[in-house]
Coordinates of C-alpha atoms and ligand atoms in Angstrom, one line a residue:
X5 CA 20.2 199.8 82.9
X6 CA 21.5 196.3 81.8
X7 CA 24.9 197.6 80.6
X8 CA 26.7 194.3 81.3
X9 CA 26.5 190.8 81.3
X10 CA 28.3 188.6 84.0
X11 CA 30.6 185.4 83.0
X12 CA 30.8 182.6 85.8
X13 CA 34.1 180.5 85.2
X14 CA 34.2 177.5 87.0
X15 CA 37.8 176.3 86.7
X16 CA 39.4 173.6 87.2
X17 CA 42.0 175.5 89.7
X18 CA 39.0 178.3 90.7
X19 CA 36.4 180.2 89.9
X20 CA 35.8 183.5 88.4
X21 CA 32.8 186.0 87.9
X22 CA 33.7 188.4 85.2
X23 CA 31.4 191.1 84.4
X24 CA 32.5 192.3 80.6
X25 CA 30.4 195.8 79.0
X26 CA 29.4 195.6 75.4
X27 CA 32.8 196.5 74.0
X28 CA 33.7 192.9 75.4
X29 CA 36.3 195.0 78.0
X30 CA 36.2 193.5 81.6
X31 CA 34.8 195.9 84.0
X32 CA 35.7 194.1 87.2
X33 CA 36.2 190.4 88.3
X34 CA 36.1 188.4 91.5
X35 CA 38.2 184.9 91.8
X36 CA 38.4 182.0 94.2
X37 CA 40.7 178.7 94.3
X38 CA 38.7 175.6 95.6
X39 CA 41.0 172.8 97.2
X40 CA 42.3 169.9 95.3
X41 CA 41.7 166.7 96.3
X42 CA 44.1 164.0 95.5
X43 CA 42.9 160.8 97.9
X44 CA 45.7 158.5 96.3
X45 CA 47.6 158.5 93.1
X46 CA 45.8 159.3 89.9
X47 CA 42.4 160.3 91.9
X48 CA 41.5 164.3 91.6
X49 CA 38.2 165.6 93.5
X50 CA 36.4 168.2 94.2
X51 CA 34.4 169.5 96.9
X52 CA 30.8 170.7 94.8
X53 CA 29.6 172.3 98.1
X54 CA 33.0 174.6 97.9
X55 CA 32.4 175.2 94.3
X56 CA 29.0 176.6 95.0
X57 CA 29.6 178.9 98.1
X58 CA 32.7 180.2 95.9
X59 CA 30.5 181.2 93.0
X60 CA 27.8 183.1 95.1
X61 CA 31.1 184.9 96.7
X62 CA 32.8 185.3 93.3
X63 CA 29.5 186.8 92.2
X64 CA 29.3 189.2 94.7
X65 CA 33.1 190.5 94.8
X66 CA 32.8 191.0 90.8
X67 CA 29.2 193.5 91.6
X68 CA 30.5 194.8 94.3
X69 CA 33.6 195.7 92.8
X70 CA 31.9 197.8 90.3
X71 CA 29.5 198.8 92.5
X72 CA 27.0 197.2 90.2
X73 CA 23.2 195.7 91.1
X74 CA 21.3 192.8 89.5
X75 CA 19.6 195.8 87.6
X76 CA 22.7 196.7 85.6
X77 CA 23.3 192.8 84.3
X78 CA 21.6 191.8 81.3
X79 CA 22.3 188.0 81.5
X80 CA 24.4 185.7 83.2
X81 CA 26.8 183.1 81.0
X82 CA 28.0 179.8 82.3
X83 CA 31.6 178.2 81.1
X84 CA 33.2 175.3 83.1
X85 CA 35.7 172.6 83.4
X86 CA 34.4 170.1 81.1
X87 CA 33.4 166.1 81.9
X88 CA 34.0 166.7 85.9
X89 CA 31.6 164.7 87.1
X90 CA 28.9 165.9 89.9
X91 CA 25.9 163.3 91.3
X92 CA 23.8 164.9 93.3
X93 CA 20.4 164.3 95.2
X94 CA 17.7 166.7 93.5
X95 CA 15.9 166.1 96.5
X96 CA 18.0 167.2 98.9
X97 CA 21.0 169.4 97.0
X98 CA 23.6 167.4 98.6
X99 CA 26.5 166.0 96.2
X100 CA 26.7 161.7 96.9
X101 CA 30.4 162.1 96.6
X102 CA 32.9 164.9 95.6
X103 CA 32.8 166.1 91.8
X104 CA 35.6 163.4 90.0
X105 CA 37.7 166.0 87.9
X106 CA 38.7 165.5 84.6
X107 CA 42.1 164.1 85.2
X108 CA 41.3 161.6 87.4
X109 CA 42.5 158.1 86.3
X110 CA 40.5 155.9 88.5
X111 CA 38.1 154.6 86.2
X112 CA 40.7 152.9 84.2
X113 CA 39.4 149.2 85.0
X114 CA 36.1 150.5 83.6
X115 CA 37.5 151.8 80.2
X116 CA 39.5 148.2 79.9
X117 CA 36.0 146.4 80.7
X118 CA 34.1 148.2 78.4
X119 CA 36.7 148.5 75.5
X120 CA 37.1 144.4 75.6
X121 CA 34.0 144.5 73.7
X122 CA 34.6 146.1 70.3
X123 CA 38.3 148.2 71.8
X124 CA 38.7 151.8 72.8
X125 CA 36.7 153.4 69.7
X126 CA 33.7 151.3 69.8
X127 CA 31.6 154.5 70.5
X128 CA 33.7 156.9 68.2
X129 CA 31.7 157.0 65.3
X130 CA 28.4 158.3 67.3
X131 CA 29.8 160.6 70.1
X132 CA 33.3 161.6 68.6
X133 CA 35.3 160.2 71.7
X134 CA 37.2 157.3 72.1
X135 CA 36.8 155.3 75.7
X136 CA 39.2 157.2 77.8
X137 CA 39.3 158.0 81.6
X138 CA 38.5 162.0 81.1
X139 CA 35.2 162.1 79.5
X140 CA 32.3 162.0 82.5
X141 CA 30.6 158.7 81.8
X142 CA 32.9 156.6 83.2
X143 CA 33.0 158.3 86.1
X144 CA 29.0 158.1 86.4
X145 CA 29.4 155.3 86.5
X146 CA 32.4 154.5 89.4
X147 CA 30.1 156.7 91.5
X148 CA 26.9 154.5 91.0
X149 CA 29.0 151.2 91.2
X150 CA 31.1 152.4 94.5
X151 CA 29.1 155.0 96.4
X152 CA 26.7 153.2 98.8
X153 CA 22.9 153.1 97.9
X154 CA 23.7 155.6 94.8
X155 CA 22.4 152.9 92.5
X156 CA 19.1 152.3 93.9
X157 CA 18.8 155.9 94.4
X158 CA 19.4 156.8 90.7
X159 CA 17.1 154.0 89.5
X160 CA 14.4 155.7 92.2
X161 CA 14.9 159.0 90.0
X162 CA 16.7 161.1 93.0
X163 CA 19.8 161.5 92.2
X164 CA 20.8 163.3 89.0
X165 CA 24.1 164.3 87.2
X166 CA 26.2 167.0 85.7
X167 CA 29.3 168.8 84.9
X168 CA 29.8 172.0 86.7
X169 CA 27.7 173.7 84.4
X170 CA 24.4 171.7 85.5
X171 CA 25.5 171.9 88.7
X172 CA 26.0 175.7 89.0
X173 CA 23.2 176.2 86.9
X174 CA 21.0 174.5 89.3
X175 CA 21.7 175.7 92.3
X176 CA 21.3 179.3 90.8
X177 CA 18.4 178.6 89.2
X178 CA 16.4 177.5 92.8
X179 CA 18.2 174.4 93.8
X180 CA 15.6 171.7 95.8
X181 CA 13.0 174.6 95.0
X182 CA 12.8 173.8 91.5
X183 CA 16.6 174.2 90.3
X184 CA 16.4 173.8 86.6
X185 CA 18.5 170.5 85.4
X186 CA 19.9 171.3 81.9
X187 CA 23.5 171.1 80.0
X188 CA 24.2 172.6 76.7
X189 CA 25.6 170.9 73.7
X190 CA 29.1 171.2 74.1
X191 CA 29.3 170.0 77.3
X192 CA 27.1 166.8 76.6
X193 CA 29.4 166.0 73.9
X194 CA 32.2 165.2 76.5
X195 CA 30.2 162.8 78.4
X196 CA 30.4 159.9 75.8
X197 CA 26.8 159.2 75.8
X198 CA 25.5 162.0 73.2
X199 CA 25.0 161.7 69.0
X200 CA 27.2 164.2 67.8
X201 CA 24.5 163.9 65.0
X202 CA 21.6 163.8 67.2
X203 CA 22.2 166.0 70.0
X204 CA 20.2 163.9 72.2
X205 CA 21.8 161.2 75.0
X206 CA 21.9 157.8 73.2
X207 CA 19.7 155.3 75.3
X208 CA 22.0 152.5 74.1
X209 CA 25.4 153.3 75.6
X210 CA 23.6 154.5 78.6
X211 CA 22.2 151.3 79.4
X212 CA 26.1 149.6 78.5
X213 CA 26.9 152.0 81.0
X214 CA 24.5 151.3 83.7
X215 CA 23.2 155.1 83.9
X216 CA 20.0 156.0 84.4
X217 CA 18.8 158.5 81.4
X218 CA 16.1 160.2 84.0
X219 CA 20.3 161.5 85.6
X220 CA 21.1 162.8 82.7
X221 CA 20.3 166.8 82.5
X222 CA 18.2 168.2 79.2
X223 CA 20.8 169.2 76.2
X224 CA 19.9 172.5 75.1
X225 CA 21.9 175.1 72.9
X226 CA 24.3 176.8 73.6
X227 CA 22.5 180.5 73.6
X228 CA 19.3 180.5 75.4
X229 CA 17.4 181.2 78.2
X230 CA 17.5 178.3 80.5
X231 CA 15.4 180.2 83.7
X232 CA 16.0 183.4 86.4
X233 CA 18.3 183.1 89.0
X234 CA 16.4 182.7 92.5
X235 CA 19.2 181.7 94.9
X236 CA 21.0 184.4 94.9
X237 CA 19.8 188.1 95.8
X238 CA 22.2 189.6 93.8
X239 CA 21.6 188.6 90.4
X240 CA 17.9 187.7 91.4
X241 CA 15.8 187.0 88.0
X242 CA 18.7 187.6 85.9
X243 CA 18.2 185.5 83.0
X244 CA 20.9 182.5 83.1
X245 CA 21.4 182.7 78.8
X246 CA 24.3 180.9 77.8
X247 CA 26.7 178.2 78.6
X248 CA 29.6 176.5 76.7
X249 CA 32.4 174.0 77.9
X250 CA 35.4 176.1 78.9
X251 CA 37.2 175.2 75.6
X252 CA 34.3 175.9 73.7
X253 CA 33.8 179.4 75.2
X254 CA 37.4 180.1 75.0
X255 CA 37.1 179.8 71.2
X256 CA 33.8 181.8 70.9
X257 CA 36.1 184.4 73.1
X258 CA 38.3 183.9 70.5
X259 CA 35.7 185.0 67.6
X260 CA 36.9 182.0 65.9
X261 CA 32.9 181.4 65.0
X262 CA 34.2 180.2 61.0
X263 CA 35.3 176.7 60.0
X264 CA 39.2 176.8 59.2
X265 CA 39.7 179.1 62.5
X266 CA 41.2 177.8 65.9
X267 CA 42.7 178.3 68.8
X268 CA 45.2 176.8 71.7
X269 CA 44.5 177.6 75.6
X270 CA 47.2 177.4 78.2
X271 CA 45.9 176.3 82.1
X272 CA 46.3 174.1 83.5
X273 CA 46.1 171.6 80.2
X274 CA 45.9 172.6 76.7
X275 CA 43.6 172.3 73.8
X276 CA 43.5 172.8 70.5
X277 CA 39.8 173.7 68.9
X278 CA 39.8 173.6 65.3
X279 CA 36.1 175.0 64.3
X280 CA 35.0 172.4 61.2
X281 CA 31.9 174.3 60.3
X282 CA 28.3 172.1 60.3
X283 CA 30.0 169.7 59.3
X284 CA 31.0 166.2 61.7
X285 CA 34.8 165.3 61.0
X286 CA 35.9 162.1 62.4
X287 CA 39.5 162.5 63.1
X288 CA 42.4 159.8 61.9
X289 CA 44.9 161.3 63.7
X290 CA 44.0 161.1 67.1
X291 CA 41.7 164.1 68.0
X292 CA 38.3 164.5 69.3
X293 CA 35.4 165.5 67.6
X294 CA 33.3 167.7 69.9
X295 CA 30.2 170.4 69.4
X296 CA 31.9 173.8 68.6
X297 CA 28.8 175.6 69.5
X298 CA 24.7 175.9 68.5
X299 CA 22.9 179.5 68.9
X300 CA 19.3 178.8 69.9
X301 CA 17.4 176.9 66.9
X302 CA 20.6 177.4 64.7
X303 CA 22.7 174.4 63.1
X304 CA 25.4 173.5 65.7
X305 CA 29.0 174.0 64.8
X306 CA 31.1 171.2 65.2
X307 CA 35.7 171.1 65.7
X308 CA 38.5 168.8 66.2
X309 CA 40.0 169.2 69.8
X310 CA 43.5 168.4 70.8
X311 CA 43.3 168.1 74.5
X312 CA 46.9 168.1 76.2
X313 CA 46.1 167.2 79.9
X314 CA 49.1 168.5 81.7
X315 CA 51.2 171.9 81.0
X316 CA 50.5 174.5 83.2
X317 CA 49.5 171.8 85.8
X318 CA 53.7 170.5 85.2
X319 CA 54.4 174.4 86.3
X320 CA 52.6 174.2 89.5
X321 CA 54.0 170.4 90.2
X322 CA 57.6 172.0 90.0
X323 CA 56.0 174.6 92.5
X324 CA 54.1 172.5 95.1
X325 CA 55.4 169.1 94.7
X326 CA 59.5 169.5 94.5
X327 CA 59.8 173.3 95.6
X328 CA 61.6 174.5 92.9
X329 CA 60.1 177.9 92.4
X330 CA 57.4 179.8 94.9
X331 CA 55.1 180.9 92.1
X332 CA 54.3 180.1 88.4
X333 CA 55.9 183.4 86.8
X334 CA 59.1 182.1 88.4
X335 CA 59.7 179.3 86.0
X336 CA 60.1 181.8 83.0
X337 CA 63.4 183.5 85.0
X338 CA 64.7 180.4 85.8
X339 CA 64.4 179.2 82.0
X340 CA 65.7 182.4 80.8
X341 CA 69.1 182.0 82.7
X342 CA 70.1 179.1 79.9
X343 CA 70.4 179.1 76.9
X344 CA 68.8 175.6 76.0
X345 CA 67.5 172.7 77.8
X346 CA 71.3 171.3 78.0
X347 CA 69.3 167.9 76.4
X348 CA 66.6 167.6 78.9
X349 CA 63.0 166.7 78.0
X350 CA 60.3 166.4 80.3
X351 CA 57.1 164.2 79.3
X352 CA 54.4 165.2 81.9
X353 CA 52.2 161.9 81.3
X354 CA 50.8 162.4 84.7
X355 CA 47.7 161.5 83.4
X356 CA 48.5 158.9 80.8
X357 CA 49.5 160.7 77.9
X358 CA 45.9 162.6 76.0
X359 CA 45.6 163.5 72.2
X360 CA 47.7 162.8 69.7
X361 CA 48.6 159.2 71.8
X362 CA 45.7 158.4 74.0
X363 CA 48.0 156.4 76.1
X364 CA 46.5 155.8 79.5
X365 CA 49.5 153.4 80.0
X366 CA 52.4 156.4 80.1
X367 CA 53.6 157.7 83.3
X368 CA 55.4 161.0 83.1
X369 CA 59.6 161.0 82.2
X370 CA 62.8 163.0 82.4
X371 CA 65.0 162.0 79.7
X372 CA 68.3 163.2 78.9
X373 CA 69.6 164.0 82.6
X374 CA 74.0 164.1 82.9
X375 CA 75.8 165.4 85.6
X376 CA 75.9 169.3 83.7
X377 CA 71.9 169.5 84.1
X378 CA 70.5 172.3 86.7
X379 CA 67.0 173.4 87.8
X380 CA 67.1 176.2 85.2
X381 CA 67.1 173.6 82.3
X382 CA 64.8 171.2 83.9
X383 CA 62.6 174.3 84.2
X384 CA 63.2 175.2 80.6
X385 CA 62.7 171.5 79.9
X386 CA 58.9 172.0 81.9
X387 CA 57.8 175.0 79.8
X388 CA 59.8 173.4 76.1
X389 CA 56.9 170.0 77.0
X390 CA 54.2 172.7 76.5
X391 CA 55.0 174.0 73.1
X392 CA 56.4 170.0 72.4
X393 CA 52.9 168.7 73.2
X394 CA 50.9 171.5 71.4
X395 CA 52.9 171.4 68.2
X396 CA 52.0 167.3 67.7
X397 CA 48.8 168.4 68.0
X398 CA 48.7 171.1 65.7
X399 CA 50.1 168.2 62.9
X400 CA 47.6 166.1 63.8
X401 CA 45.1 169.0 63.0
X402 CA 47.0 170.2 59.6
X403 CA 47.1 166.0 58.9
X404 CA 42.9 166.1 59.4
X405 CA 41.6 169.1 57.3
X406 CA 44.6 169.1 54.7
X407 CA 45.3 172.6 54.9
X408 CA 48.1 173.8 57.2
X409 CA 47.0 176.1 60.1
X410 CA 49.2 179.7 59.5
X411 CA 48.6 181.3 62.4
X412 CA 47.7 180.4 66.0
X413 CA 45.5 182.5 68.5
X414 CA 46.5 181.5 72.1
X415 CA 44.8 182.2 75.5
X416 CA 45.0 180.8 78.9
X417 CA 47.1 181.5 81.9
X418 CA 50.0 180.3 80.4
X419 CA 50.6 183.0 77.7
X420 CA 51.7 185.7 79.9
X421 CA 54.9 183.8 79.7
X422 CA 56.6 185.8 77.0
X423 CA 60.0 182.7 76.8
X424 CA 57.1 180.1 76.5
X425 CA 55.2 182.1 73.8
X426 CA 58.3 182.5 71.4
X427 CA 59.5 178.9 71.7
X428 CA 56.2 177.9 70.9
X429 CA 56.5 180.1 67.8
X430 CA 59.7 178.6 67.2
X431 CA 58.7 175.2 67.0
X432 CA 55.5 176.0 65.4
X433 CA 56.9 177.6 62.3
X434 CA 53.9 179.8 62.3
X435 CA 53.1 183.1 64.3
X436 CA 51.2 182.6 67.8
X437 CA 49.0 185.6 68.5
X438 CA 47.8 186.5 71.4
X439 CA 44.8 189.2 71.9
X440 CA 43.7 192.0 74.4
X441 CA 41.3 190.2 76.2
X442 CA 43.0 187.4 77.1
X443 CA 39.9 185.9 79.8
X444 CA 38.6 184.2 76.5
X445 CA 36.4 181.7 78.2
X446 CA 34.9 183.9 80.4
X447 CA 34.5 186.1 77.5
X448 CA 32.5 183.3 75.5
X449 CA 30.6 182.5 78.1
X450 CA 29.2 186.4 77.9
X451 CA 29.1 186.4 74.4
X452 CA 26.2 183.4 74.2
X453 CA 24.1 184.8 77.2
X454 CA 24.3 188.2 75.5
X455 CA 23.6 187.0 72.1
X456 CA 20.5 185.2 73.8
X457 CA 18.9 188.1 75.0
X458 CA 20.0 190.6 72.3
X459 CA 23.0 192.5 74.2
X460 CA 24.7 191.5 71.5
X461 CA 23.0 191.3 68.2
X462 CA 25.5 189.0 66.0
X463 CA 28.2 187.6 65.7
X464 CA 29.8 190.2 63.6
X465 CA 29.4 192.5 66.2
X466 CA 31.3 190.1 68.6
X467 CA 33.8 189.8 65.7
X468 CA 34.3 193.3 65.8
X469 CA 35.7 193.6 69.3
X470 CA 38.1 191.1 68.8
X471 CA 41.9 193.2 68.8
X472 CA 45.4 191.9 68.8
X473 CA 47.5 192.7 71.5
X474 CA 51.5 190.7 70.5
X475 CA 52.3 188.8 68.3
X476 CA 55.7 186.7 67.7
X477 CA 56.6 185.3 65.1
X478 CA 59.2 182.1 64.5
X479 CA 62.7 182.8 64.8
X480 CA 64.7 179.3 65.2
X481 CA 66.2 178.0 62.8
X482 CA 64.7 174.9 60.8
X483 CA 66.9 172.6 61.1
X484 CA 67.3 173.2 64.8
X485 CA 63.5 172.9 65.4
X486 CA 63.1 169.7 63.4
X487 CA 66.1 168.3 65.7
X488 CA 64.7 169.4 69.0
X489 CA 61.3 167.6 68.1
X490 CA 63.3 164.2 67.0
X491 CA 64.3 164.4 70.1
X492 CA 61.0 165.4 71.8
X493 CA 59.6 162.1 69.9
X494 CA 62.2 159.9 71.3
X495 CA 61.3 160.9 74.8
X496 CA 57.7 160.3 74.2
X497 CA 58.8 157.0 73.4
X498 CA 59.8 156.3 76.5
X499 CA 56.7 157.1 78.7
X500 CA 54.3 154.6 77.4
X501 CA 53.9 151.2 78.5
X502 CA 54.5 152.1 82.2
X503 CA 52.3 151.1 83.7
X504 CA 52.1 147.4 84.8
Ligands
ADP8 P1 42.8 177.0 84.4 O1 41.7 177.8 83.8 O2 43.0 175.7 83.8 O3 42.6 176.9 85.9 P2 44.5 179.3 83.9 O4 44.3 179.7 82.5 O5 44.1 180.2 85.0 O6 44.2 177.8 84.2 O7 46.2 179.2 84.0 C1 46.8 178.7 85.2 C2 47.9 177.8 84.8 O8 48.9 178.5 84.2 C3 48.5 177.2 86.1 O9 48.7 175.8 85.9 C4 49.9 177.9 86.2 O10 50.9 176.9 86.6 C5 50.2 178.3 84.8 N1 50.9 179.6 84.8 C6 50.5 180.8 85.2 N2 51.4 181.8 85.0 C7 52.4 181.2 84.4 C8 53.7 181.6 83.8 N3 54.0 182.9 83.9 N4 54.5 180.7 83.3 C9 54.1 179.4 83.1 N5 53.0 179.0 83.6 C10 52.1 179.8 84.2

C-alpha cells in the first residue's frame, strides 16, 4: 500500500510520469514528445490538448510498467516548463489558442510599449523580473489583444489562465466538472504579476497589463494538497500534493534546500538556481530573483536564477535544422574527433540573448569561420556555447552573493555528455558533479507531494538519498581558459544589436 509517489514532467520537448519509491530510486517511467509549433520566426506553440492526452498516456505507461494501481501511489507531484502560457475556457475545457512557450519572441512590441514607461525594470523591485518576452504575462496579454472575443470573454470570468502546471492540474483534478484552478509559488513568480514579498498577484500591474485577476489561478505552496484526481481512473482520488516550476523542482531534486547551495540544468536551456535562503536578493548583475520553494505554511525560500535559453535546443538545431548529426549523442563524437574548436564560437541568441545580457536585440552568430573549419569543430563550437554561457552566469552569481560557488551540481539531458561535462569543468575552475538520479525535476516534484502527505517526513530524509555518481574536476590550464573566454566575450559582442 502507497509505496510510491508519481512525478508528472511536463517538458518543454515532452512529458514524463516518473514513479520514484521512498529511497528516491525510479521504479518505472513513461515519456511522450508533443509537436513543436513554429508558425513564423521567433513564435513557439503548443498544442494543450496534446499535452493533456500525453499526460493521461504517460500516466498509464509509468503504472502499467510496474504493474502498479492508484492504490500503490501515495500522491501525485506536478513540475512543468515554466511561463508557457495556456488560456483556456473553464466552461468548456477548450484552450482559445495553443499554449505560447517560453521562448517565443512575439510579444516583443509589448515589452517595448510597456518598458517606454519607467524602461525594462520598472516591475523589478516587486516581482524580481525585468520586462522580457519569456515570463507569461506578456503573452496573456497577446492572446487577449489578438485572439477574437478572448477579451470580452475574460472580462465575463470564462476564460482563465495558467502555466502547464494549472493546466494539468485542472484537467486532473475534474476539468469543466469542477477542475481545481491553482498555481504554486514558484511558478507565479515567473508570470511578472506576483510580490516576491507578498505572494499574492499584484492588482496594479495586472490592470497595466490588461488581465483580468478573476484569470489568474490561486497561489498556493509549494507542498500541499490542492484536491483528488477525478479524470483519470488510474490515479482516481490520489491526492495531487506538490508542484514546483521545473527549475525549482530540479533543485529540490538536487537537495540543494540551504541558502549558499545551487545547481545548473542542461535541456533544452539552462539555469542556474542559487538558493538565497528567506531572504529576497535583488540581483545587480543580471539574474532573476524567483521563489526557490514554500512547504505548506512555512516561510518561502527564495534564489537567483540564471536562465540560458538555448543549449541543448543549439544540439537539436544542428540535428533537425542543417542535418549534421541524426541524434543528440552524436555531437559529442563529432567534437571528440578535434582537438579544439580550430577558433570557432557559436552564440545561439536564437532567442535574443537571456541572463547575464537580457538582449532581445541579438540574433544567434558564428564567429571565427576560415577555410580550415569542419563540422567536427562547429559541433565542438555548439557544445563549448553551453559551458561559455553557463560560466558568465555562474560570475554573475559569485559577483551577487560575494562568495565564490566551489562546486557545481548539474542535471538535465545534457550531462550524459561526458566531453561537454569536463569542458565545462575546465572553464569553470571548479568541479561539476553530477548525481545518481539524474531525473531531478521529476524527482522534486515527488519530493513536495510526498513531504505533503508524510511519505516523506523531512527534508533531511530527502537529504539523505541524495548520492554522487562522477565527478570531474578542472584540468585546462588557466591561462588557456581565461583566453578561450576573451574570446567567447568578443563573439557575444557581436550578436547584439541585430535586430533592426
Ligand atoms: P527538457 O527537459 O528541456 O525537454 P532534457 O533535460 O530532456 O530537456 O534534455 C534534452 C536536451 O538535451 C535536448 O535539447 C538535446 O538536444 C540535449 N541532449 C541530449 N543528449 C545529449 C548529448 N549526449 N549531448 C548533447 N546534448 C544532448
Amino acid at each position: 500500500m502507497n509505496q510510491y509517489v508519481i512525478a508528472i514532467d511536463q517538458g518543454t520537448t515532452s512529458t514524463r510520469a516518473i514513479v520514484f519509491d521512498h529511497t528516491g530510486n525510479i521504479v518505472s517511467s513513461g515519456q511522450m514528445e508533443h509537436e513543436q509549433i513554429f508558425p513564423q520566426a521567433g513564435w513557439v506553440e503548443h498544442n494543450p490538448a496534446e499535452i493533456w492526452n500525453n499526460t493521461r498516456e504517460v500516466i498509464g505507461s509509468a503504472l502499467s510498467k510496474a504493474n502498479l494501481t492508484r492504490h500503490d501511489i501515495a500522491a501525485v507531484g506536478i513540475t512543468n516548463q515554466r511561463e508557457t502560457a495556456v488560456v483556456w475556457d473553464k466552461t468548456t475545457g477548450e484552450a482559445v489558442y495553443n499554449a505560447i512557450v517560453w521562448q517565443d519572441t512575439r510579444t516583443q512590441d509589448i515589452v517595448n510599449e510597456l518598458a517606454q514607461d519607467g524602461g525594462p525594470e520598472r516591475f523589478k523591485q516587486k516581482v524580481g523580473l525585468p520586462l522580457a518576452t519569456y515570463f507569461s504575462g506578456t503573452k496573456i496579454k497577446w492572446i487577449l489583444d489578438n485572439v477574437e472575443g478572448a477579451r470580452a470573454r475574460a472580462e465575463a470570468g470564462d476564460l482563465v489562465f495558467g502555466n502547464t502546471d494549472s493546466w494539468v492540474l485542472w484537467n486532473l483534478t475534474g476539468g469543466v466538472d469542477g477542475g481545481v484552478h491553482v498555481t504554486d509559488v514558484t511558478n507565479a513568480s515567473r508570470t511578472l504579476f506576483m510580490d516576491l514579498d507578498t505572494l499574492q498577484w499584484d492588482e496594479e500591474i495586472l490592470g497595466i497589463f490588461g488581465v483580468p485577476v478573476s484569470m489568474m489561478p490561486a497561489i498556493k505552496s509549494s507542498s500541499e494538497v490542492y484536491g483528488t484526481v477525478h479524470t483519470s481512473q488510474l490515479l482516481r482520488e490520489v491526492p495531487v500534493a506538490g508542484i514546483l516550476g521545473d527549475q525549482q523542482a530540479a533543485t529540490f531534486g538536487q537537495a540543494a534546500f540551504q541558502t549558499g547551495e545551487a545547481k545548473n540544468t542542461y535541456g533544452t536551456g539552462c539555469f542556474l538556481i542559487f538558493n538565497t535562503g528567506e531572504e529576497i536578493v535583488h540581483s545587480k548583475n543580471g539574474l532573476l530573483t524567483t521563489v526557490g520553494y514554500k512547504l505548506g505554511d512555512a516561510a518561502p525560500h527564495y534564489a537567483l536564477e540564471g536562465s540560458i535559453a538555448v543549449t541543448g535546443s543549439l544540439i537539436q538545431w544542428l540535428r533537425d535544422n542543417l542535418g549534421m548529426i541524426s541524434s543528440a549523442p552524436e555531437v559529442e563524437t563529432l567534437a571528440a574527433s578535434v582537438k579544439d574548436n580550430g577558433g570557432v564560437y557559436i552564440v545561439p541568441a536564437f532567442s535574443g540573448l537571456f541572463a547575464p545580457y537580457w538582449r532581445s536585440d541579438a540574433r544567434g552568430a558564428i564567429v571565427g569561420l576560415t577555410r580550415f573549419v569542419n563540422k567536427n569543430h562547429i559541433a565542438r563550437a555548439a557544445l563549448e556555447a553551453t559551458a561559455f554561457q553557463t560560466r558568465e552566469v555562474l560570475d554573475a552569481v559569485n559577483a551577487d552573493s560575494g562568495v565564490p560557488l566551489t562546486e557545481l551540481k548539474v542535471d538535465g539531458g545534457m550531462v550524459a555528455n561526458d566531453a561537454l561535462m569536463q569542458f565545462q569543468a575546465d572553464i569553470l575552475g571548479v568541479p561539476v558533479i553530477r548525481p545518481k538520479v539524474v531525473e531531478t525535476t521529476a524527482l522534486g516534484a515527488a519530493y513536495a507531494a510526498g513531504l505533503a502527505v508524510g511519505f516523506w517526513k523531512d527534508l533531511g530524509e530527502l537529504s539523505a538519498n541524495w548520492s554522487e555518481d562522477k565527478r570531474w574536476e578542472p584540468q585546462l590550464d588557466q591561462a588557456e581558459a581565461d583566453r578561450q573566454l576573451r574570446l567567447w566575450r568578443k563573439a557575444v559582442t557581436k550578436s547584439m544589436d541585430w535586430v533592426d
